[in-house]
Amino acid sequence: MATTIPTSAFIATPHRCSTGRSSAIWVQKAQFSASSSSLGVSLSLKRPSLRLVSVRCEANGAGMPVIPAEERWMYEESEINGPDIWNKTWYPKAADHVNTEKTWYIVDASDKILGRMASTIANYIRGKNLATYTPSVDMGAYVIVINAEKVAVSGQKRSQKLYRRHSGRPGGMKIETFDQLQKRIPERIVEHAVRGMLPKGRLGRTLFTHLKVYKGSEHPHQAQKPIPLPIRDKRIQFVKK
Amino acid sequence: MNKDKIFKLAKGFRGRAKNCIRIARERVEKALQYSYRDRRDKKRDMRSLWIERINAGTRLHGVNYGNFMHGLMKENIQLNRKVLSELAMHEPYSFKALVNVSCTAFPGNKAVPKKEGLSSIL
C-alpha cells in the first residue's frame, strides 16, 4: 500500500508493523551471511547497519531488504516477502486494540428514543462499524452518554415499562416502573438497555465498561476529546404528539 | 500403545482428563469429534466473518452488504468475500472504487451518510 492513509480511527493498518520480530531475525542472519558469504556477487543489500532494535513500521515497504536468490532458501516466505495478507484472514495483534488509542464518542440522550439510541451505542462499542471487526477481540470505541435522565420512550412505556430485579431469596423480586427508576437512578436505564444489546460473556462485560453514562450534561472525559456519535437512524428523535 | 497416544492428545485438558486413562479416553474421543465437526464449521464461520467485515466497510460508504454484492454480481466481478474483506481493511481506496462500481451497476442505497473519518477524504 503506497497510499498515505490519514490516521483516522476507523481504518488502522497496524498489523503491518508487527514484522519487527522477523526483521530482527533477519538482522542476525544477515550478520552471519555477511561474514561467511564469499560469493563474489555484488550484493545490493540494503542492510540496516547492525541494528539490534527493530523499528516496527520501518520493517515494511521501502525498508524491506532484497534477499538475493542464492540466499532465499535460508529464509521463510514471510521474511522474504512480508506477511501474507491475502491468503490468511487478518487477526488483530495486541497493538491493534490498545485501549488508549481508541476513539471516544459522545451522545446527548435528551429526547432520544431509548432503544434506538442504545442499539447504535452497542454497535459502536462492539466495533461492528469498523471493517476490522473481530468478534473475539475488543475493537470498539468508548461512548459517553450525557443527559441520561432526559431519555425518552414512546407510547405508555413511561408508566408501564417495568424493570425487575431479584435479590436471590424467595419473594425477593423488586419491580419498578420506568418513571420510578428514572427518578431514583437515571443512569441505570441507559445502562440496562445497552447491556441487553451487548454480548453476554467475559468480553461483553469488559465492553460494558466502555460505556460511560452521566446524569447531567457534564462529564469528566474532556481530555479524551470525544466526538459526536454519528447516528443514522431517522426515527430516533422523540416527537411529542 | 494406545494409552500413550491418548495422553499425547490429552495435553492441556482440565483435571483428571489429562492424567487418568478412563477419563482421558472419553474426553479425547469427544475432542476428536468436536474437531471433525469444527473443521467444517470453520469454513462457515470464516465466511460469515468476512461478510460482517465487508458489511461494515461498505456501510462506511453508505451502501449495505446486500446491495453491494448485488452490484458486483451484475458487473461480473468474481472477487470472493475473503479478498473483499482484506481489501476493505487494508486497501481502502481500492475498496471505495469497488463500491463505486457496485453503485453504478445497482444504485440501491439513496441515503449517503454524513462524511466522517476516511470517507471524508475519499
GROMACS .gro file of C-alpha atoms in nm:
model
  363
    1MET     CA    1   0.000   0.000   0.000
    2ALA     CA    2   0.172   0.314  -0.112
    3THR     CA    3  -0.116   0.529  -0.004
    4THR     CA    4  -0.085   0.770   0.282
    5ILE     CA    5  -0.380   0.697   0.500
    6PRO     CA    6  -0.458   0.975   0.747
    7THR     CA    7  -0.458   0.847   1.099
    8SER     CA    8  -0.829   0.824   1.139
    9ALA     CA    9  -0.952   0.587   1.398
   10PHE     CA   10  -1.173   0.385   1.170
   11ILE     CA   11  -0.922   0.214   0.949
   12ALA     CA   12  -0.589   0.133   1.102
   13THR     CA   13  -0.331  -0.086   0.938
   14PRO     CA   14  -0.106  -0.154   1.226
   15HIS     CA   15  -0.073  -0.521   1.156
   16ARG     CA   16   0.192  -0.438   0.903
   17CYS     CA   17   0.406  -0.305   1.180
   18SER     CA   18   0.429  -0.637   1.352
   19THR     CA   19   0.703  -0.773   1.131
   20GLY     CA   20   0.950  -0.625   1.373
   21ARG     CA   21   1.028  -0.968   1.502
   22SER     CA   22   1.109  -1.108   1.163
   23SER     CA   23   1.328  -0.814   1.073
   24ALA     CA   24   1.524  -0.865   1.394
   25ILE     CA   25   1.584  -1.225   1.296
   26TRP     CA   26   1.688  -1.111   0.952
   27VAL     CA   27   1.943  -0.875   1.102
   28GLN     CA   28   2.107  -1.160   1.289
   29LYS     CA   29   2.111  -1.383   0.982
   30ALA     CA   30   2.248  -1.103   0.769
   31GLN     CA   31   2.541  -1.070   1.001
   32PHE     CA   32   2.619  -1.438   0.963
   33SER     CA   33   2.582  -1.437   0.590
   34ALA     CA   34   2.793  -1.125   0.555
   35SER     CA   35   3.076  -1.285   0.738
   36SER     CA   36   3.064  -1.622   0.566
   37SER     CA   37   2.949  -1.549   0.215
   38SER     CA   38   3.218  -1.510  -0.040
   39LEU     CA   39   3.009  -1.537  -0.349
   40GLY     CA   40   3.177  -1.267  -0.544
   41VAL     CA   41   2.835  -1.135  -0.635
   42SER     CA   42   2.781  -0.768  -0.583
   43LEU     CA   43   2.510  -0.789  -0.324
   44SER     CA   44   2.294  -0.482  -0.338
   45LEU     CA   45   2.154  -0.549   0.004
   46LYS     CA   46   2.023  -0.258   0.200
   47ARG     CA   47   2.133  -0.392   0.535
   48PRO     CA   48   2.039  -0.190   0.838
   49SER     CA   49   2.378  -0.134   0.992
   50LEU     CA   50   2.400  -0.372   1.290
   51ARG     CA   51   2.072  -0.252   1.429
   52LEU     CA   52   1.950  -0.471   1.711
   53VAL     CA   53   1.648  -0.257   1.798
   54SER     CA   54   1.393  -0.325   1.526
   55VAL     CA   55   1.176  -0.033   1.428
   56ARG     CA   56   0.841  -0.191   1.368
   57CYS     CA   57   0.687   0.017   1.096
   58GLU     CA   58   1.009   0.066   0.911
   59ALA     CA   59   1.039  -0.306   0.853
   60ASN     CA   60   0.786  -0.291   0.574
   61GLY     CA   61   0.758  -0.120   0.241
   62ALA     CA   62   1.081   0.055   0.149
   63GLY     CA   63   1.263  -0.090   0.448
   64MET     CA   64   1.221  -0.449   0.330
   65PRO     CA   65   1.561  -0.563   0.212
   66VAL     CA   66   1.616  -0.753  -0.110
   67ILE     CA   67   1.737  -1.106  -0.046
   68PRO     CA   68   1.935  -1.249  -0.337
   69ALA     CA   69   1.816  -1.570  -0.497
   70GLU     CA   70   2.109  -1.771  -0.364
   71GLU     CA   71   2.020  -1.697  -0.006
   72ARG     CA   72   1.648  -1.727  -0.034
   73TRP     CA   73   1.639  -2.082   0.094
   74MET     CA   74   1.763  -1.965   0.430
   75TYR     CA   75   1.459  -1.755   0.497
   76GLU     CA   76   1.093  -1.818   0.544
   77GLU     CA   77   0.835  -1.693   0.300
   78SER     CA   78   0.711  -1.431   0.542
   79GLU     CA   79   1.062  -1.296   0.587
   80ILE     CA   80   1.125  -1.260   0.217
   81ASN     CA   81   0.800  -1.110   0.101
   82GLY     CA   82   0.645  -0.982   0.419
   83PRO     CA   83   0.339  -1.129   0.589
   84ASP     CA   84   0.085  -1.295   0.363
   85ILE     CA   85  -0.224  -1.078   0.396
   86TRP     CA   86  -0.423  -1.209   0.102
   87ASN     CA   87  -0.441  -1.575   0.195
   88LYS     CA   88  -0.473  -1.550   0.571
   89THR     CA   89  -0.766  -1.371   0.726
   90TRP     CA   90  -0.640  -1.083   0.934
   91TYR     CA   91  -0.649  -1.119   1.309
   92PRO     CA   92  -0.565  -0.822   1.526
   93LYS     CA   93  -0.245  -0.816   1.724
   94ALA     CA   94  -0.220  -0.660   2.066
   95ALA     CA   95  -0.102  -0.332   1.917
   96ASP     CA   96  -0.421  -0.307   1.713
   97HIS     CA   97  -0.657  -0.273   2.007
   98VAL     CA   98  -0.477  -0.066   2.266
   99ASN     CA   99  -0.733   0.099   2.487
  100THR     CA  100  -0.551   0.429   2.499
  101GLU     CA  101  -0.577   0.478   2.124
  102LYS     CA  102  -0.946   0.410   2.086
  103THR     CA  103  -1.193   0.673   1.975
  104TRP     CA  104  -1.427   0.829   2.225
  105TYR     CA  105  -1.779   0.923   2.119
  106ILE     CA  106  -2.036   1.133   2.299
  107VAL     CA  107  -2.415   1.119   2.272
  108ASP     CA  108  -2.666   1.359   2.416
  109ALA     CA  109  -2.958   1.145   2.527
  110SER     CA  110  -3.215   1.420   2.564
  111ASP     CA  111  -3.532   1.331   2.374
  112LYS     CA  112  -3.384   1.031   2.205
  113ILE     CA  113  -3.577   0.707   2.188
  114LEU     CA  114  -3.412   0.474   2.437
  115GLY     CA  115  -3.387   0.154   2.235
  116ARG     CA  116  -3.278   0.310   1.908
  117MET     CA  117  -3.004   0.506   2.078
  118ALA     CA  118  -2.891   0.202   2.276
  119SER     CA  119  -2.872  -0.001   1.958
  120THR     CA  120  -2.632   0.237   1.783
  121ILE     CA  121  -2.428   0.274   2.101
  122ALA     CA  122  -2.392  -0.101   2.132
  123ASN     CA  123  -2.281  -0.125   1.769
  124TYR     CA  124  -2.005   0.128   1.820
  125ILE     CA  125  -1.891  -0.022   2.148
  126ARG     CA  126  -1.868  -0.365   1.993
  127GLY     CA  127  -1.681  -0.233   1.690
  128LYS     CA  128  -1.928  -0.354   1.430
  129ASN     CA  129  -1.897  -0.028   1.235
  130LEU     CA  130  -1.531  -0.098   1.160
  131ALA     CA  131  -1.403  -0.306   0.871
  132THR     CA  132  -1.154  -0.455   1.117
  133TYR     CA  133  -1.434  -0.601   1.330
  134THR     CA  134  -1.337  -0.919   1.512
  135PRO     CA  135  -1.588  -1.093   1.738
  136SER     CA  136  -1.335  -1.226   1.985
  137VAL     CA  137  -1.143  -0.905   2.035
  138ASP     CA  138  -1.246  -0.571   2.176
  139MET     CA  139  -1.202  -0.344   1.875
  140GLY     CA  140  -1.478  -0.100   1.960
  141ALA     CA  141  -1.481   0.255   2.086
  142TYR     CA  142  -1.576   0.425   2.410
  143VAL     CA  143  -1.912   0.601   2.431
  144ILE     CA  144  -2.016   0.872   2.674
  145VAL     CA  145  -2.387   0.938   2.729
  146ILE     CA  146  -2.491   1.266   2.888
  147ASN     CA  147  -2.833   1.392   2.999
  148ALA     CA  148  -2.936   1.037   3.069
  149GLU     CA  149  -3.232   1.149   3.276
  150LYS     CA  150  -3.392   1.307   2.968
  151VAL     CA  151  -3.405   0.991   2.758
  152ALA     CA  152  -3.747   0.936   2.603
  153VAL     CA  153  -3.971   0.640   2.535
  154SER     CA  154  -4.279   0.629   2.316
  155GLY     CA  155  -4.627   0.517   2.399
  156GLN     CA  156  -4.722   0.436   2.756
  157LYS     CA  157  -4.382   0.294   2.842
  158ARG     CA  158  -4.302   0.575   3.076
  159SER     CA  159  -4.555   0.446   3.326
  160GLN     CA  160  -4.590   0.087   3.209
  161LYS     CA  161  -4.238  -0.042   3.135
  162LEU     CA  162  -4.121  -0.249   3.429
  163TYR     CA  163  -3.767  -0.301   3.550
  164ARG     CA  164  -3.734  -0.612   3.760
  165ARG     CA  165  -3.453  -0.737   3.977
  166HIS     CA  166  -3.429  -1.027   4.216
  167SER     CA  167  -3.223  -1.046   4.530
  168GLY     CA  168  -3.187  -1.426   4.513
  169ARG     CA  169  -3.403  -1.501   4.817
  170PRO     CA  170  -3.759  -1.631   4.784
  171GLY     CA  171  -4.004  -1.348   4.743
  172GLY     CA  172  -3.723  -1.113   4.668
  173MET     CA  173  -3.838  -0.973   4.337
  174LYS     CA  174  -3.843  -0.595   4.321
  175ILE     CA  175  -4.035  -0.421   4.046
  176GLU     CA  176  -4.009  -0.061   3.940
  177THR     CA  177  -4.162   0.136   3.657
  178PHE     CA  178  -3.958   0.341   3.413
  179ASP     CA  179  -4.073   0.658   3.587
  180GLN     CA  180  -3.970   0.548   3.933
  181LEU     CA  181  -3.631   0.425   3.819
  182GLN     CA  182  -3.568   0.745   3.628
  183LYS     CA  183  -3.633   0.943   3.947
  184ARG     CA  184  -3.413   0.712   4.152
  185ILE     CA  185  -3.112   0.624   3.932
  186PRO     CA  186  -3.150   0.758   3.576
  187GLU     CA  187  -2.819   0.619   3.454
  188ARG     CA  188  -2.935   0.267   3.515
  189ILE     CA  189  -3.199   0.291   3.242
  190VAL     CA  190  -2.950   0.355   2.965
  191GLU     CA  191  -2.704   0.105   3.111
  192HIS     CA  192  -2.972  -0.164   3.130
  193ALA     CA  193  -3.071  -0.101   2.770
  194VAL     CA  194  -2.717  -0.114   2.633
  195ARG     CA  195  -2.615  -0.411   2.845
  196GLY     CA  196  -2.901  -0.611   2.697
  197MET     CA  197  -2.767  -0.539   2.350
  198LEU     CA  198  -2.405  -0.626   2.414
  199PRO     CA  199  -2.287  -0.986   2.406
  200LYS     CA  200  -2.313  -1.175   2.733
  201GLY     CA  201  -1.988  -1.320   2.849
  202ARG     CA  202  -1.645  -1.218   2.958
  203LEU     CA  203  -1.584  -0.997   2.657
  204GLY     CA  204  -1.931  -0.846   2.686
  205ARG     CA  205  -1.867  -0.746   3.042
  206THR     CA  206  -1.547  -0.565   2.951
  207LEU     CA  207  -1.727  -0.399   2.659
  208PHE     CA  208  -1.989  -0.274   2.901
  209THR     CA  209  -1.721  -0.094   3.099
  210HIS     CA  210  -1.655   0.116   2.789
  211LEU     CA  211  -1.996   0.281   2.826
  212LYS     CA  212  -1.999   0.589   3.047
  213VAL     CA  213  -2.340   0.729   3.138
  214TYR     CA  214  -2.389   1.058   3.322
  215LYS     CA  215  -2.693   1.232   3.462
  216GLY     CA  216  -2.633   1.595   3.373
  217SER     CA  217  -2.451   1.744   3.082
  218GLU     CA  218  -2.109   1.736   3.244
  219HIS     CA  219  -1.867   1.452   3.206
  220PRO     CA  220  -1.511   1.411   3.330
  221HIS     CA  221  -1.367   1.290   2.999
  222GLN     CA  222  -1.277   1.618   2.831
  223ALA     CA  223  -0.919   1.502   2.798
  224GLN     CA  224  -1.024   1.223   2.564
  225LYS     CA  225  -1.176   1.478   2.323
  226PRO     CA  226  -1.491   1.282   2.241
  227ILE     CA  227  -1.651   1.334   1.901
  228PRO     CA  228  -2.028   1.329   1.846
  229LEU     CA  229  -2.161   0.984   1.772
  230PRO     CA  230  -2.286   0.963   1.411
  231ILE     CA  231  -2.644   0.839   1.431
  232ARG     CA  232  -2.810   0.733   1.107
  233ASP     CA  233  -3.144   0.633   1.249
  234LYS     CA  234  -3.407   0.883   1.139
  235ARG     CA  235  -3.667   0.786   1.395
  236ILE     CA  236  -3.451   0.835   1.698
  237GLN     CA  237  -3.578   1.180   1.789
  238PHE     CA  238  -3.876   1.169   2.015
  239VAL     CA  239  -4.166   1.363   1.866
  240LYS     CA  240  -4.424   1.481   2.116
  241LYS     CA  241  -4.774   1.436   1.982
  242MET     CA  242   0.042  -4.821   2.279
  243ASN     CA  243  -0.293  -4.662   2.256
  244LYS     CA  244  -0.262  -4.511   2.602
  245ASP     CA  245   0.036  -4.307   2.505
  246LYS     CA  246  -0.138  -4.174   2.201
  247ILE     CA  247  -0.440  -4.082   2.410
  248PHE     CA  248  -0.231  -3.898   2.664
  249LYS     CA  249  -0.047  -3.718   2.392
  250LEU     CA  250  -0.377  -3.592   2.255
  251ALA     CA  251  -0.500  -3.506   2.603
  252LYS     CA  252  -0.237  -3.244   2.672
  253GLY     CA  253  -0.386  -2.927   2.817
  254PHE     CA  254  -0.707  -3.087   2.935
  255ARG     CA  255  -0.855  -2.998   3.266
  256GLY     CA  256  -0.812  -3.202   3.581
  257ARG     CA  257  -0.807  -3.579   3.563
  258ALA     CA  258  -0.884  -3.579   3.193
  259LYS     CA  259  -0.518  -3.535   3.115
  260ASN     CA  260  -0.384  -3.791   3.360
  261CYS     CA  261  -0.631  -4.077   3.409
  262ILE     CA  262  -0.682  -4.304   3.113
  263ARG     CA  263  -1.050  -4.376   3.161
  264ILE     CA  264  -1.146  -4.013   3.170
  265ALA     CA  265  -0.888  -3.907   2.916
  266ARG     CA  266  -1.013  -4.161   2.665
  267GLU     CA  267  -1.365  -4.016   2.681
  268ARG     CA  268  -1.253  -3.657   2.656
  269VAL     CA  269  -1.014  -3.729   2.373
  270GLU     CA  270  -1.286  -3.904   2.177
  271LYS     CA  271  -1.509  -3.604   2.231
  272ALA     CA  272  -1.230  -3.368   2.136
  273LEU     CA  273  -1.173  -3.550   1.809
  274GLN     CA  274  -1.545  -3.542   1.735
  275TYR     CA  275  -1.552  -3.170   1.801
  276SER     CA  276  -1.252  -3.107   1.581
  277TYR     CA  277  -1.412  -3.306   1.298
  278ARG     CA  278  -1.729  -3.102   1.326
  279ASP     CA  279  -1.547  -2.773   1.366
  280ARG     CA  280  -1.326  -2.821   1.061
  281ARG     CA  281  -1.649  -2.791   0.869
  282ASP     CA  282  -1.779  -2.511   1.092
  283LYS     CA  283  -1.462  -2.311   1.049
  284LYS     CA  284  -1.532  -2.260   0.682
  285ARG     CA  285  -1.877  -2.127   0.765
  286ASP     CA  286  -1.753  -1.906   1.048
  287MET     CA  287  -1.480  -1.754   0.836
  288ARG     CA  288  -1.721  -1.669   0.559
  289SER     CA  289  -1.962  -1.502   0.798
  290LEU     CA  290  -1.674  -1.303   0.948
  291TRP     CA  291  -1.574  -1.184   0.601
  292ILE     CA  292  -1.931  -1.084   0.530
  293GLU     CA  293  -1.954  -0.889   0.856
  294ARG     CA  294  -1.633  -0.706   0.775
  295ILE     CA  295  -1.743  -0.626   0.421
  296ASN     CA  296  -2.075  -0.502   0.557
  297ALA     CA  297  -1.901  -0.266   0.797
  298GLY     CA  298  -1.666  -0.149   0.524
  299THR     CA  299  -1.942  -0.073   0.277
  300ARG     CA  300  -2.162   0.097   0.533
  301LEU     CA  301  -1.885   0.350   0.581
  302HIS     CA  302  -1.964   0.447   0.222
  303GLY     CA  303  -2.339   0.440   0.260
  304VAL     CA  304  -2.406   0.106   0.095
  305ASN     CA  305  -2.510  -0.209   0.268
  306TYR     CA  306  -2.372  -0.554   0.202
  307GLY     CA  307  -2.669  -0.686   0.006
  308ASN     CA  308  -2.681  -0.406  -0.246
  309PHE     CA  309  -2.302  -0.405  -0.275
  310MET     CA  310  -2.283  -0.774  -0.362
  311HIS     CA  311  -2.576  -0.740  -0.599
  312GLY     CA  312  -2.393  -0.466  -0.785
  313LEU     CA  313  -2.076  -0.674  -0.801
  314MET     CA  314  -2.262  -0.975  -0.932
  315LYS     CA  315  -2.421  -0.760  -1.201
  316GLU     CA  316  -2.080  -0.640  -1.312
  317ASN     CA  317  -1.950  -0.998  -1.301
  318ILE     CA  318  -1.674  -0.917  -1.055
  319GLN     CA  319  -1.578  -1.251  -0.913
  320LEU     CA  320  -1.372  -1.141  -0.616
  321ASN     CA  321  -1.452  -1.365  -0.324
  322ARG     CA  322  -1.552  -1.246   0.019
  323LYS     CA  323  -1.216  -1.324   0.174
  324VAL     CA  324  -1.035  -1.092  -0.065
  325LEU     CA  325  -1.308  -0.828  -0.040
  326SER     CA  326  -1.277  -0.817   0.338
  327GLU     CA  327  -0.898  -0.787   0.319
  328LEU     CA  328  -0.939  -0.505   0.067
  329ALA     CA  329  -1.184  -0.331   0.297
  330MET     CA  330  -0.932  -0.343   0.578
  331HIS     CA  331  -0.600  -0.278   0.406
  332GLU     CA  332  -0.675  -0.109   0.072
  333PRO     CA  333  -0.949   0.143   0.143
  334TYR     CA  334  -0.910   0.339  -0.178
  335SER     CA  335  -0.941   0.029  -0.393
  336PHE     CA  336  -1.240  -0.076  -0.189
  337LYS     CA  337  -1.403   0.261  -0.243
  338ALA     CA  338  -1.350   0.210  -0.616
  339LEU     CA  339  -1.528  -0.124  -0.592
  340VAL     CA  340  -1.815   0.038  -0.405
  341ASN     CA  341  -1.844   0.295  -0.682
  342VAL     CA  342  -1.853   0.021  -0.944
  343SER     CA  343  -2.127  -0.152  -0.750
  344CYS     CA  344  -2.326   0.169  -0.712
  345THR     CA  345  -2.320   0.241  -1.083
  346ALA     CA  346  -2.437  -0.111  -1.153
  347PHE     CA  347  -2.709  -0.115  -0.890
  348PRO     CA  348  -2.798   0.215  -0.726
  349GLY     CA  349  -2.973   0.065  -0.426
  350ASN     CA  350  -2.900   0.294  -0.134
  351LYS     CA  351  -3.004   0.654  -0.158
  352ALA     CA  352  -2.912   0.793   0.183
  353VAL     CA  353  -2.547   0.884   0.197
  354PRO     CA  354  -2.411   0.917   0.549
  355LYS     CA  355  -2.252   1.231   0.681
  356LYS     CA  356  -1.887   1.222   0.586
  357GLU     CA  357  -1.674   1.108   0.872
  358GLY     CA  358  -1.329   0.964   0.907
  359LEU     CA  359  -1.175   0.819   0.596
  360SER     CA  360  -1.485   0.865   0.382
  361SER     CA  361  -1.446   1.240   0.403
  362ILE     CA  362  -1.109   1.211   0.233
  363LEU     CA  363  -1.216   0.967  -0.034
   0.00000   0.00000   0.00000
